[in-house]
Short mmCIF file of C-alpha atoms and ligand atoms in Angstrom, two decimals:
data_model
loop_
_atom_site.label_atom_id
_atom_site.label_comp_id
_atom_site.label_asym_id
_atom_site.label_seq_id
_atom_site.Cartn_x
_atom_site.Cartn_y
_atom_site.Cartn_z
CA LYS A 1 -47.05 -71.13 -40.92
CA LYS A 2 -48.79 -68.92 -38.34
CA THR A 3 -49.14 -70.45 -34.89
CA ALA A 4 -52.22 -70.35 -32.68
CA ILE A 5 -52.37 -71.32 -29.02
CA ILE A 6 -55.70 -72.09 -27.38
CA ILE A 7 -55.74 -71.97 -23.58
CA GLY A 8 -58.22 -74.61 -22.34
CA ALA A 9 -59.82 -77.60 -24.06
CA GLY A 10 -63.46 -76.81 -23.28
CA ILE A 11 -65.95 -77.04 -26.15
CA GLY A 12 -65.36 -73.36 -27.01
CA GLY A 13 -61.60 -73.97 -27.10
CA ILE A 14 -61.87 -77.01 -29.36
CA ALA A 15 -64.29 -75.22 -31.70
CA SER A 16 -61.83 -72.29 -31.91
CA ALA A 17 -58.95 -74.70 -32.55
CA LEU A 18 -60.89 -76.24 -35.46
CA ARG A 19 -61.77 -72.88 -36.93
CA LEU A 20 -58.15 -71.71 -36.79
CA ALA A 21 -56.90 -75.00 -38.25
CA ALA A 22 -59.34 -74.47 -41.12
CA LYS A 23 -57.73 -71.06 -41.69
CA GLY A 24 -54.36 -72.77 -42.04
CA TYR A 25 -52.93 -72.07 -38.58
CA ASP A 26 -50.67 -74.49 -36.78
CA VAL A 27 -52.81 -74.99 -33.63
CA SER A 28 -51.95 -76.24 -30.14
CA VAL A 29 -54.46 -76.56 -27.30
CA LEU A 30 -52.94 -76.30 -23.82
CA GLU A 31 -55.11 -77.88 -21.13
CA LYS A 32 -54.40 -78.10 -17.42
CA ASN A 33 -56.42 -81.29 -16.93
CA SER A 34 -55.47 -84.74 -18.19
CA GLU A 35 -58.34 -84.75 -20.69
CA ALA A 36 -60.45 -82.49 -22.86
CA GLY A 37 -63.95 -81.20 -22.15
CA GLY A 38 -63.82 -78.94 -19.09
CA LYS A 39 -67.40 -78.75 -17.84
CA MET A 40 -68.40 -81.25 -20.50
CA ALA A 41 -66.90 -84.36 -18.95
CA GLN A 42 -67.80 -88.00 -18.40
CA PHE A 43 -66.82 -90.87 -16.15
CA SER A 44 -67.48 -94.59 -16.06
CA GLN A 45 -67.55 -96.80 -13.00
CA GLU A 46 -69.01 -100.16 -11.99
CA GLY A 47 -70.70 -100.67 -15.36
CA TYR A 48 -72.26 -97.21 -15.47
CA ARG A 49 -71.28 -94.26 -17.69
CA PHE A 50 -72.27 -90.73 -16.74
CA ASP A 51 -72.15 -87.44 -18.62
CA MET A 52 -71.01 -85.14 -15.82
CA GLY A 53 -72.07 -81.76 -17.19
CA PRO A 54 -74.37 -80.75 -20.05
CA SER A 55 -77.30 -82.99 -20.89
CA LEU A 56 -79.44 -80.77 -23.13
CA PHE A 57 -78.44 -80.35 -26.73
CA THR A 58 -80.04 -77.93 -29.17
CA LEU A 59 -78.92 -76.38 -32.47
CA PRO A 60 -76.82 -79.35 -33.64
CA HIS A 61 -76.17 -77.47 -36.90
CA LEU A 62 -73.57 -75.44 -34.99
CA VAL A 63 -71.61 -78.68 -34.49
CA GLU A 64 -72.26 -79.73 -38.09
CA GLU A 65 -70.68 -76.48 -39.30
CA LEU A 66 -67.35 -77.46 -37.75
CA PHE A 67 -67.21 -80.65 -39.82
CA ALA A 68 -68.27 -78.77 -42.93
CA LEU A 69 -65.22 -76.49 -42.54
CA PHE A 70 -63.16 -79.49 -43.68
CA GLY A 71 -65.65 -80.87 -46.18
CA LYS A 72 -66.60 -83.62 -43.71
CA ARG A 73 -69.98 -84.80 -42.42
CA MET A 74 -70.99 -84.82 -38.76
CA GLU A 75 -72.90 -88.09 -39.13
CA ASP A 76 -69.65 -89.92 -39.94
CA TYR A 77 -68.39 -88.98 -36.46
CA LEU A 78 -71.45 -88.35 -34.32
CA GLY A 79 -74.90 -89.89 -34.54
CA VAL A 80 -77.70 -87.81 -33.02
CA VAL A 81 -81.36 -88.56 -32.47
CA GLU A 82 -84.19 -86.10 -32.10
CA LEU A 83 -85.96 -86.69 -28.79
CA PRO A 84 -89.74 -87.15 -29.01
CA MET A 85 -90.10 -85.55 -25.57
CA THR A 86 -88.10 -82.51 -24.46
CA CYS A 87 -88.95 -83.03 -20.79
CA ASN A 88 -91.24 -84.98 -18.50
CA TYR A 89 -92.61 -82.60 -15.83
CA PHE A 90 -94.03 -83.51 -12.42
CA PHE A 91 -95.74 -80.83 -10.31
CA PRO A 92 -96.18 -80.93 -6.52
CA ASP A 93 -99.99 -81.08 -6.81
CA GLY A 94 -99.76 -84.31 -8.80
CA LYS A 95 -100.15 -82.71 -12.25
CA LYS A 96 -97.93 -84.20 -14.96
CA ILE A 97 -97.05 -82.65 -18.29
CA LYS A 98 -95.13 -84.42 -21.01
CA ALA A 99 -93.53 -81.75 -23.16
CA TRP A 100 -93.65 -83.45 -26.55
CA SER A 101 -91.35 -82.09 -29.21
CA ASP A 102 -94.12 -82.29 -31.75
CA ARG A 103 -96.00 -78.97 -31.53
CA GLU A 104 -99.49 -80.42 -32.04
CA LYS A 105 -98.91 -83.20 -29.53
CA PHE A 106 -97.63 -80.69 -26.96
CA LEU A 107 -100.66 -78.46 -27.52
CA ASP A 108 -102.94 -81.47 -27.03
CA GLU A 109 -101.09 -82.33 -23.82
CA VAL A 110 -101.43 -78.84 -22.29
CA GLN A 111 -104.95 -78.03 -23.41
CA ASN A 112 -106.37 -78.97 -20.00
CA SER A 113 -103.77 -76.87 -18.14
CA GLY A 114 -106.05 -73.87 -17.75
CA VAL A 115 -105.15 -72.01 -20.95
CA THR A 116 -106.33 -72.30 -24.51
CA ARG A 117 -104.35 -73.94 -27.25
CA GLN A 118 -104.18 -70.59 -29.01
CA VAL A 119 -102.48 -68.86 -26.06
CA VAL A 120 -99.71 -71.48 -26.00
CA GLU A 121 -99.33 -71.39 -29.76
CA GLU A 122 -99.05 -67.59 -29.79
CA TYR A 123 -96.53 -67.71 -26.97
CA LEU A 124 -94.30 -70.14 -28.89
CA GLU A 125 -94.61 -67.98 -32.01
CA LYS A 126 -93.57 -64.94 -29.96
CA GLN A 127 -90.45 -66.81 -28.75
CA SER A 128 -89.64 -67.72 -32.32
CA PHE A 129 -89.96 -64.03 -33.25
CA LEU A 130 -87.65 -63.02 -30.38
CA TYR A 131 -85.04 -65.56 -31.44
CA THR A 132 -85.08 -64.72 -35.12
CA HIS A 133 -84.88 -60.99 -34.37
CA THR A 134 -82.03 -61.20 -31.89
CA ALA A 135 -79.88 -64.26 -32.67
CA ASP A 136 -77.83 -62.76 -35.51
CA PHE A 137 -77.12 -59.63 -33.53
CA PHE A 138 -76.66 -60.98 -30.01
CA LEU A 139 -75.42 -64.51 -30.59
CA PHE A 140 -73.47 -64.64 -33.82
CA ASN A 141 -71.80 -61.22 -33.86
CA SER A 142 -69.70 -59.22 -31.48
CA ILE A 143 -71.92 -56.63 -29.81
CA HIS A 144 -68.73 -54.86 -28.77
CA LYS A 145 -67.95 -53.71 -32.32
CA PRO A 146 -69.81 -50.64 -33.59
CA SER A 147 -70.05 -52.25 -37.05
CA THR A 148 -72.47 -54.85 -35.64
CA PHE A 149 -74.95 -52.13 -34.71
CA VAL A 150 -75.05 -50.63 -38.17
CA GLY A 151 -75.02 -53.98 -40.00
CA ASP A 152 -78.13 -55.89 -41.10
CA ALA A 153 -78.34 -57.94 -37.87
CA GLY A 154 -78.16 -54.80 -35.72
CA LYS A 155 -80.79 -53.01 -37.78
CA LYS A 156 -83.15 -55.99 -37.54
CA SER A 157 -82.84 -56.16 -33.73
CA LEU A 158 -83.13 -52.40 -33.26
CA LYS A 159 -86.26 -52.31 -35.37
CA ALA A 160 -87.86 -54.94 -33.12
CA LEU A 161 -86.48 -53.42 -29.90
CA HIS A 162 -89.91 -52.43 -28.55
CA LYS A 163 -91.04 -56.07 -28.88
CA LEU A 164 -88.02 -57.63 -27.20
CA ASP A 165 -89.60 -57.48 -23.74
CA VAL A 166 -86.43 -56.25 -22.11
CA PHE A 167 -87.99 -54.53 -19.10
CA THR A 168 -90.41 -57.27 -18.01
CA SER A 169 -89.08 -60.30 -16.16
CA MET A 170 -89.46 -63.80 -17.59
CA HIS A 171 -91.83 -64.69 -14.76
CA GLN A 172 -93.96 -61.55 -15.14
CA ARG A 173 -94.42 -62.25 -18.84
CA ASN A 174 -95.21 -65.92 -18.25
CA GLN A 175 -97.68 -65.08 -15.51
CA LYS A 176 -99.36 -62.43 -17.67
CA THR A 177 -99.66 -64.99 -20.45
CA PHE A 178 -100.62 -68.12 -18.54
CA GLY A 179 -102.22 -66.80 -15.30
CA GLU A 180 -102.40 -69.54 -12.70
CA SER A 181 -101.53 -72.33 -15.15
CA HIS A 182 -98.73 -74.84 -14.56
CA LEU A 183 -97.22 -73.48 -17.75
CA VAL A 184 -95.84 -70.47 -15.84
CA ARG A 185 -93.49 -72.78 -13.95
CA LEU A 186 -92.73 -74.87 -17.02
CA PHE A 187 -91.58 -71.83 -19.02
CA ASP A 188 -89.96 -69.99 -16.06
CA ARG A 189 -87.59 -72.94 -15.82
CA TYR A 190 -85.80 -71.89 -19.00
CA ALA A 191 -84.01 -69.20 -16.95
CA THR A 192 -81.93 -71.99 -15.45
CA TYR A 193 -80.57 -72.85 -18.91
CA ASN A 194 -78.12 -70.01 -18.42
CA GLY A 195 -78.00 -70.07 -14.63
CA SER A 196 -80.32 -67.11 -14.11
CA ASP A 197 -83.36 -66.17 -12.04
CA PRO A 198 -86.73 -66.03 -13.86
CA TYR A 199 -88.01 -63.46 -11.36
CA ARG A 200 -85.34 -60.97 -12.49
CA ALA A 201 -84.01 -62.06 -15.91
CA PRO A 202 -85.51 -60.11 -18.84
CA ALA A 203 -88.44 -61.74 -20.63
CA THR A 204 -86.36 -61.69 -23.82
CA LEU A 205 -84.78 -64.85 -22.44
CA ASN A 206 -88.10 -66.67 -22.71
CA MET A 207 -86.82 -67.28 -26.23
CA ILE A 208 -84.69 -70.12 -24.84
CA ALA A 209 -87.91 -72.15 -24.89
CA HIS A 210 -88.03 -71.58 -28.64
CA LEU A 211 -84.94 -73.74 -29.09
CA GLU A 212 -86.47 -76.84 -27.52
CA HIS A 213 -90.09 -76.30 -28.45
CA ASN A 214 -89.69 -74.99 -31.99
CA THR A 215 -86.33 -76.27 -33.26
CA GLY A 216 -86.06 -79.58 -31.37
CA ALA A 217 -84.18 -81.33 -28.58
CA TRP A 218 -81.43 -83.68 -29.66
CA PHE A 219 -79.30 -86.34 -28.10
CA PRO A 220 -76.05 -87.96 -29.28
CA LYS A 221 -76.34 -91.72 -29.76
CA ASN A 222 -73.28 -92.31 -27.58
CA GLY A 223 -74.02 -89.68 -24.95
CA MET A 224 -73.23 -85.98 -24.57
CA TYR A 225 -69.51 -86.62 -24.33
CA GLY A 226 -69.81 -88.06 -27.83
CA ILE A 227 -69.97 -84.46 -29.10
CA LEU A 228 -66.64 -83.70 -27.46
CA ASN A 229 -65.03 -86.93 -28.66
CA ALA A 230 -66.19 -86.33 -32.23
CA LEU A 231 -64.82 -82.77 -32.29
CA LYS A 232 -61.55 -83.82 -30.71
CA LYS A 233 -61.13 -86.63 -33.23
CA LEU A 234 -61.76 -84.19 -36.07
CA ALA A 235 -59.26 -81.74 -34.56
CA GLU A 236 -56.58 -84.43 -34.30
CA GLU A 237 -57.18 -85.46 -37.92
CA GLU A 238 -56.66 -81.81 -38.86
CA SER A 239 -53.31 -81.78 -37.01
CA VAL A 240 -54.42 -79.83 -33.94
CA ARG A 241 -52.08 -80.77 -31.07
CA PHE A 242 -53.46 -81.30 -27.57
CA LEU A 243 -51.08 -80.81 -24.67
CA PHE A 244 -52.66 -82.12 -21.47
CA ASN A 245 -51.52 -81.56 -17.88
CA THR A 246 -50.23 -78.24 -19.19
CA GLU A 247 -51.41 -75.28 -17.14
CA VAL A 248 -50.87 -71.86 -18.65
CA THR A 249 -49.44 -69.54 -16.01
CA GLY A 250 -48.90 -66.35 -17.99
CA LEU A 251 -48.63 -64.55 -21.30
CA VAL A 252 -45.54 -63.16 -23.00
CA THR A 253 -46.19 -59.78 -24.57
CA SER A 254 -44.37 -57.21 -26.64
CA GLY A 255 -46.03 -53.82 -27.09
CA ARG A 256 -49.61 -54.42 -28.22
CA GLU A 257 -49.02 -58.05 -29.10
CA VAL A 258 -49.02 -61.34 -27.28
CA THR A 259 -46.01 -63.30 -28.52
CA GLY A 260 -46.53 -66.49 -26.55
CA VAL A 261 -47.86 -68.22 -23.48
CA ARG A 262 -45.98 -69.42 -20.45
CA THR A 263 -46.39 -72.74 -18.62
CA GLY A 264 -44.04 -72.69 -15.66
CA ASP A 265 -40.57 -72.55 -17.23
CA CYS A 266 -41.66 -73.14 -20.85
CA ILE A 267 -42.69 -70.56 -23.41
CA TYR A 268 -44.85 -71.48 -26.38
CA PRO A 269 -44.58 -68.84 -29.14
CA ALA A 270 -47.81 -67.81 -30.82
CA SER A 271 -49.06 -65.41 -33.47
CA VAL A 272 -52.61 -65.68 -32.11
CA VAL A 273 -53.80 -66.63 -28.61
CA VAL A 274 -57.39 -67.65 -27.80
CA ASN A 275 -58.30 -67.92 -24.13
CA ASN A 276 -61.01 -70.48 -23.31
CA THR A 277 -60.68 -70.37 -19.51
CA ASP A 278 -63.13 -68.52 -17.29
CA ILE A 279 -62.55 -64.82 -17.94
CA THR A 280 -62.33 -64.04 -14.22
CA LEU A 281 -59.68 -66.75 -13.76
CA PHE A 282 -57.83 -65.29 -16.75
CA TYR A 283 -57.51 -61.82 -15.16
CA ARG A 284 -56.72 -63.39 -11.79
CA ASP A 285 -54.13 -66.04 -12.74
CA ILE A 286 -53.04 -65.80 -16.37
CA MET A 287 -52.86 -62.08 -17.08
CA PRO A 288 -53.33 -60.55 -13.60
CA ASN A 289 -55.20 -57.26 -13.75
CA ARG A 290 -56.57 -56.06 -10.42
CA GLN A 291 -58.88 -53.46 -11.87
CA LYS A 292 -60.55 -55.83 -14.32
CA LEU A 293 -60.71 -58.56 -11.69
CA ARG A 294 -62.42 -56.26 -9.19
CA LYS A 295 -65.01 -55.28 -11.80
CA LEU A 296 -65.68 -58.89 -12.78
CA MET A 297 -65.92 -60.05 -9.16
CA LYS A 298 -68.51 -57.37 -8.41
CA ARG A 299 -70.94 -58.74 -10.96
CA GLU A 300 -73.42 -61.44 -9.99
CA ARG A 301 -72.37 -64.90 -11.09
CA SER A 302 -74.65 -67.55 -12.56
CA SER A 303 -75.80 -70.47 -10.45
CA SER A 304 -73.91 -73.70 -9.99
CA ALA A 305 -75.10 -77.28 -9.44
CA LEU A 306 -75.03 -80.11 -6.94
CA ILE A 307 -75.12 -83.43 -8.74
CA PHE A 308 -75.65 -86.99 -7.55
CA TYR A 309 -74.64 -89.65 -10.06
CA TRP A 310 -76.56 -92.74 -9.06
CA GLY A 311 -76.26 -96.25 -10.44
CA MET A 312 -79.85 -97.47 -9.99
CA LYS A 313 -80.78 -101.11 -9.81
CA MET A 314 -84.16 -100.56 -11.44
CA LYS A 315 -85.97 -99.68 -14.65
CA SER A 316 -88.09 -96.56 -14.27
CA GLU A 317 -90.99 -95.05 -16.18
CA LEU A 318 -89.02 -91.82 -16.52
CA ASP A 319 -87.81 -90.26 -19.78
CA VAL A 320 -84.36 -88.87 -20.74
CA HIS A 321 -85.06 -85.49 -19.09
CA ASN A 322 -87.36 -85.24 -16.07
CA ILE A 323 -88.21 -82.43 -13.67
CA LEU A 324 -89.84 -82.71 -10.26
CA PHE A 325 -90.87 -79.18 -9.28
CA SER A 326 -90.70 -77.74 -5.77
CA ASN A 327 -93.64 -76.05 -4.04
CA ASP A 328 -92.07 -72.61 -3.85
CA TYR A 329 -90.00 -71.76 -6.91
CA GLU A 330 -89.39 -68.17 -5.80
CA ALA A 331 -87.87 -69.33 -2.50
CA GLU A 332 -85.45 -71.52 -4.45
CA PHE A 333 -84.12 -68.56 -6.42
CA ARG A 334 -83.82 -66.48 -3.23
CA GLY A 335 -81.66 -69.33 -1.94
CA LEU A 336 -79.60 -69.40 -5.14
CA PHE A 337 -78.92 -65.69 -5.45
CA LYS A 338 -79.55 -64.07 -2.04
CA THR A 339 -78.94 -66.34 0.94
CA LYS A 340 -76.64 -68.60 -1.14
CA LEU A 341 -78.02 -71.64 0.67
CA PHE A 342 -80.48 -74.29 -0.47
CA ALA A 343 -84.17 -73.56 0.12
CA ASP A 344 -86.29 -76.03 2.11
CA ASP A 345 -87.77 -77.59 -1.01
CA LEU A 346 -85.87 -78.12 -4.25
CA THR A 347 -86.71 -78.69 -7.90
CA VAL A 348 -85.02 -81.92 -8.91
CA TYR A 349 -83.76 -82.69 -12.41
CA ILE A 350 -83.24 -86.34 -13.33
CA PHE A 351 -81.39 -87.12 -16.56
CA ILE A 352 -81.05 -90.73 -17.73
CA SER A 353 -78.85 -91.17 -20.80
CA LYS A 354 -79.45 -94.95 -20.68
CA LYS A 355 -82.88 -94.21 -22.20
CA VAL A 356 -80.99 -93.52 -25.46
CA VAL A 357 -77.60 -95.15 -24.93
CA SER A 358 -78.23 -98.75 -23.95
CA ASN A 359 -74.62 -99.39 -22.83
CA ASP A 360 -74.71 -96.61 -20.24
CA ALA A 361 -75.91 -98.97 -17.48
CA PRO A 362 -76.02 -102.74 -16.96
CA ASP A 363 -79.15 -104.63 -18.00
CA GLY A 364 -82.09 -103.88 -15.74
CA CYS A 365 -80.33 -100.77 -14.34
CA GLU A 366 -80.29 -97.03 -15.07
CA ASN A 367 -77.74 -94.24 -14.71
CA TRP A 368 -79.46 -91.36 -12.92
CA PHE A 369 -77.89 -87.89 -13.02
CA VAL A 370 -79.80 -86.13 -10.27
CA MET A 371 -79.18 -82.42 -10.14
CA VAL A 372 -80.39 -79.43 -8.18
CA ASN A 373 -79.45 -75.85 -9.00
CA ALA A 374 -76.99 -74.64 -6.40
CA PRO A 375 -75.65 -71.23 -5.42
CA GLU A 376 -72.16 -70.25 -6.55
CA ASN A 377 -69.42 -71.42 -4.19
CA VAL A 378 -68.75 -68.69 -1.64
CA GLY A 379 -67.27 -71.01 0.97
CA GLN A 380 -70.49 -72.63 2.23
CA ASP A 381 -70.15 -75.82 4.26
CA TRP A 382 -70.81 -78.11 1.28
CA GLU A 383 -70.79 -81.25 3.37
CA GLU A 384 -73.65 -79.94 5.43
CA GLU A 385 -75.50 -78.49 2.41
CA THR A 386 -75.07 -81.75 0.48
CA THR A 387 -76.42 -83.86 3.34
CA ARG A 388 -79.45 -81.60 3.69
CA ALA A 389 -80.11 -81.45 -0.06
CA ARG A 390 -79.73 -85.22 -0.42
CA GLU A 391 -82.44 -85.83 2.17
CA LEU A 392 -84.75 -83.32 0.51
CA ILE A 393 -84.14 -84.85 -2.92
CA ILE A 394 -84.73 -88.41 -1.77
CA SER A 395 -87.95 -87.62 0.04
CA LYS A 396 -89.15 -85.62 -2.97
CA ILE A 397 -88.45 -88.44 -5.43
CA ASN A 398 -90.02 -90.99 -3.09
CA SER A 399 -93.22 -89.04 -2.68
CA MET A 400 -93.61 -87.75 -6.25
CA LEU A 401 -92.59 -90.96 -8.03
CA ASN A 402 -93.82 -93.36 -5.39
CA LEU A 403 -90.46 -95.10 -4.92
CA ASP A 404 -88.08 -96.14 -2.19
CA VAL A 405 -85.16 -94.65 -4.03
CA GLU A 406 -82.40 -95.25 -1.48
CA LYS A 407 -82.89 -99.02 -1.77
CA LYS A 408 -82.20 -98.85 -5.51
CA ILE A 409 -78.92 -96.88 -5.40
CA GLU A 410 -76.04 -99.28 -5.87
CA PHE A 411 -73.44 -96.69 -6.84
CA GLU A 412 -73.10 -93.02 -5.90
CA GLN A 413 -70.77 -90.19 -6.73
CA ILE A 414 -71.42 -86.56 -5.81
CA ILE A 415 -70.03 -83.26 -7.10
CA THR A 416 -70.55 -79.89 -5.46
CA PRO A 417 -70.00 -76.33 -6.76
CA GLU A 418 -66.62 -76.44 -5.02
CA ASP A 419 -65.65 -79.56 -7.03
CA ILE A 420 -66.80 -77.93 -10.28
CA GLU A 421 -64.62 -74.91 -9.49
CA GLU A 422 -61.63 -77.08 -8.67
CA ARG A 423 -61.91 -79.29 -11.77
CA THR A 424 -62.81 -76.74 -14.45
CA GLY A 425 -61.40 -73.47 -13.13
CA SER A 426 -64.86 -71.92 -13.34
CA VAL A 427 -64.72 -69.21 -10.67
CA HIS A 428 -67.13 -69.99 -7.79
CA GLY A 429 -68.26 -73.09 -9.71
CA SER A 430 -70.72 -71.07 -11.81
CA LEU A 431 -71.92 -73.05 -14.80
CA TYR A 432 -72.40 -70.09 -17.17
CA GLY A 433 -70.01 -67.31 -16.08
CA HIS A 434 -72.00 -64.27 -14.95
CA SER A 435 -75.77 -64.38 -14.54
CA SER A 436 -78.16 -62.82 -17.06
CA ASN A 437 -80.41 -61.34 -14.41
CA SER A 438 -80.45 -57.79 -15.75
CA PRO A 439 -81.38 -56.26 -19.11
CA MET A 440 -77.79 -55.01 -19.46
CA ALA A 441 -76.16 -58.38 -18.77
CA ALA A 442 -75.70 -59.22 -22.46
CA PHE A 443 -73.74 -56.00 -22.97
CA LEU A 444 -71.65 -56.41 -19.83
CA ARG A 445 -70.18 -59.75 -20.85
CA HIS A 446 -66.54 -59.58 -21.79
CA PRO A 447 -65.92 -59.09 -25.53
CA ASN A 448 -64.44 -61.86 -27.66
CA PHE A 449 -61.32 -59.76 -28.25
CA SER A 450 -58.83 -57.83 -26.16
CA ARG A 451 -58.75 -54.06 -26.40
CA LYS A 452 -55.13 -54.07 -25.22
CA TYR A 453 -53.56 -56.84 -27.33
CA LYS A 454 -54.49 -57.07 -30.98
CA ASN A 455 -53.93 -60.84 -31.32
CA LEU A 456 -55.63 -61.99 -28.09
CA TYR A 457 -59.18 -63.41 -28.25
CA PHE A 458 -61.73 -64.93 -25.86
CA THR A 459 -64.10 -67.82 -26.29
CA GLY A 460 -66.31 -70.00 -24.06
CA GLY A 461 -69.20 -69.67 -21.67
CA SER A 462 -67.94 -66.76 -19.55
CA VAL A 463 -67.63 -64.26 -22.42
CA HIS A 464 -69.99 -63.01 -25.13
CA PRO A 465 -72.54 -64.36 -26.02
CA GLY A 466 -72.74 -66.62 -22.91
CA GLY A 467 -72.78 -70.14 -21.52
CA GLY A 468 -74.17 -73.42 -22.77
CA ILE A 469 -72.93 -75.47 -25.70
CA PRO A 470 -74.60 -73.51 -28.53
CA LEU A 471 -73.37 -70.17 -27.23
CA CYS A 472 -69.83 -71.46 -26.64
CA LEU A 473 -69.83 -72.63 -30.27
CA ALA A 474 -71.15 -69.21 -31.29
CA SER A 475 -68.30 -67.50 -29.42
CA ALA A 476 -65.78 -69.53 -31.43
CA LYS A 477 -67.55 -68.50 -34.63
CA ILE A 478 -67.35 -64.82 -33.65
CA VAL A 479 -63.63 -65.16 -32.89
CA ASP A 480 -63.17 -66.87 -36.25
CA GLY A 481 -64.69 -63.86 -37.97
CA MET A 482 -62.19 -61.54 -36.29
CA ILE A 483 -59.00 -63.39 -37.20
CA ASP A 484 -57.41 -63.02 -40.62
CA ASP A 485 -56.54 -66.09 -42.67
P1 FAD B 501 -64.99 -74.99 -20.07
O1 FAD B 501 -65.78 -76.23 -20.10
O2 FAD B 501 -65.21 -74.01 -19.00
O3 FAD B 501 -63.46 -75.43 -20.09
C1 FAD B 501 -62.39 -74.57 -19.82
C2 FAD B 501 -61.14 -75.41 -19.79
O4 FAD B 501 -60.03 -74.58 -19.45
C3 FAD B 501 -61.18 -76.52 -18.74
O5 FAD B 501 -60.91 -77.76 -19.35
C4 FAD B 501 -60.09 -76.13 -17.74
O6 FAD B 501 -59.45 -77.24 -17.15
C5 FAD B 501 -59.15 -75.34 -18.63
N1 FAD B 501 -58.26 -74.44 -17.89
C6 FAD B 501 -58.56 -73.65 -16.84
N2 FAD B 501 -57.46 -72.96 -16.46
C7 FAD B 501 -56.46 -73.32 -17.30
C8 FAD B 501 -55.10 -72.92 -17.42
N3 FAD B 501 -54.55 -72.01 -16.62
N4 FAD B 501 -54.35 -73.50 -18.39
C9 FAD B 501 -54.87 -74.43 -19.25
N5 FAD B 501 -56.17 -74.83 -19.16
C10 FAD B 501 -56.95 -74.27 -18.21
N6 FAD B 501 -74.78 -76.46 -21.24
C11 FAD B 501 -75.71 -76.83 -22.15
O7 FAD B 501 -75.68 -76.37 -23.30
N7 FAD B 501 -76.70 -77.70 -21.81
C12 FAD B 501 -76.77 -78.25 -20.56
O8 FAD B 501 -77.63 -79.09 -20.29
C13 FAD B 501 -75.82 -77.86 -19.59
N8 FAD B 501 -75.84 -78.39 -18.33
C14 FAD B 501 -74.74 -78.24 -17.53
C15 FAD B 501 -74.67 -78.97 -16.34
C16 FAD B 501 -73.52 -78.93 -15.56
C17 FAD B 501 -73.46 -79.72 -14.30
C18 FAD B 501 -72.42 -78.13 -15.98
C19 FAD B 501 -71.13 -78.13 -15.18
C20 FAD B 501 -72.51 -77.35 -17.14
C21 FAD B 501 -73.66 -77.40 -17.91
N9 FAD B 501 -73.80 -76.67 -19.11
C22 FAD B 501 -74.79 -76.96 -20.00
C23 FAD B 501 -72.83 -75.62 -19.44
C24 FAD B 501 -71.79 -76.08 -20.43
O9 FAD B 501 -71.22 -77.26 -19.97
C25 FAD B 501 -70.71 -75.01 -20.53
O10 FAD B 501 -71.29 -73.76 -20.90
C26 FAD B 501 -69.64 -75.35 -21.56
O11 FAD B 501 -69.28 -76.70 -21.53
C27 FAD B 501 -68.44 -74.47 -21.24
O12 FAD B 501 -67.46 -74.61 -22.22
P2 FAD B 501 -66.25 -73.61 -22.31
O13 FAD B 501 -65.83 -73.58 -23.73
O14 FAD B 501 -66.57 -72.32 -21.67
O15 FAD B 501 -65.06 -74.29 -21.50
#
């Protein structure tokens, strides 16, 4: 039997493990931490459970596909619900917008936001067009293989190239469409779904809104980590082996082939190796290559996050996903990508899984995941930055939600970009590898295969097609298509 080694048990690694197991490989996943998940982690303390990383879940069919590989059904492992509201928005001038998943209800909600119903409807249709004309080419194929360009997906995207809005920024397009309306801010925010800057990222990325507004926002009945648990359980049933506390320190090669991976003194032989660690870490620590490392380090990285996990002794009027916008969004992104320090006012994201998962907090309490976008870790004084951000966040919540929030916090844990880097190996703590702030970013991402070694592949959020759960799953699918049975 052919042997596959996966380096890293992030969601991209587990999806790759499943796909190779389905091809008949004998698969082992080597993970440096004591548990699976990488950025997608959870913890429980003092009666509260928190998802530590991702909280937004779209395109559940990509998870379903992994069960179907083995003739199994996702619903037997993972229950999901469709959320009636994608996000509950609060603006600094007191305006509130509930972004209902139902198109008509959302249009009703925004009709007094200074634009006509038709403008919003046309905008959402445009995002649907962008997605359907780019997804096959950019997300589910390798754009580093010439065959993709001449295939059907490539032809479809090239035909629509003039409509893809590559040379306008997300913000410019949104402002042109919505003028002074609050909807500019609401749709600009989608840039943060891959850690980018709406004032520079190409307007093509406005299509991210299509996923939530046109295809639906979902939530697992037992929390985001439920996705990971379900996939891991499936993998174990299909004889995938997980080796935890096992850090890969190098590769063993012979000519143009990788013959195994090294963990300290041990060698694990392999006929195929799939790397799921951050690509920059890979060329720094696992297969050192100064030239590639220098090139990767030169490119702008995506943003990171500062997160406060609060056990709250209260029941709020909030929803699962809530956003409290800052006054000056542009200043925030200057802070994230230029000065690399927090701005003086911050957009605050509050995620409460207890709204769906009743066991996630004791009765009468809520588990608040309070996050602000943070710059990548370049050695800032995180203690000082955290103290400053915490004050800003608390005063913002107090004034916008009319609360005395500090009095309600009975449990607190904090993670900084430095902690994210330390725990997941994501270089500089970036959540999504490199940023997508330029029209060329999609093409500059590392391919899903190695040009040097014919049996070495790459999956996960730092390589093509990018970060976030759906794209990590897409990367595993692309790798699958490149490996023979
Ligand atoms: P990773 O999660 O990066 O895992 C890589 C694994 O490799 C880790 O377990 C690490 O320990 C291991 N590793 C590293 N070095 C070695 C080594 N030498 N040997 C062995 N193992 C090693 N995405 C969304 O879709 N929606 C969201 O709402 C969202 N919000 C987020 C919020 C936060 C706070 C964070 C942190 C991330 C968020 N993301 C979100 C991004 C999403 O979590 C990631 O894109 C995705 O989980 C990355 O998966 P991955 O496959 O790249 O692997």
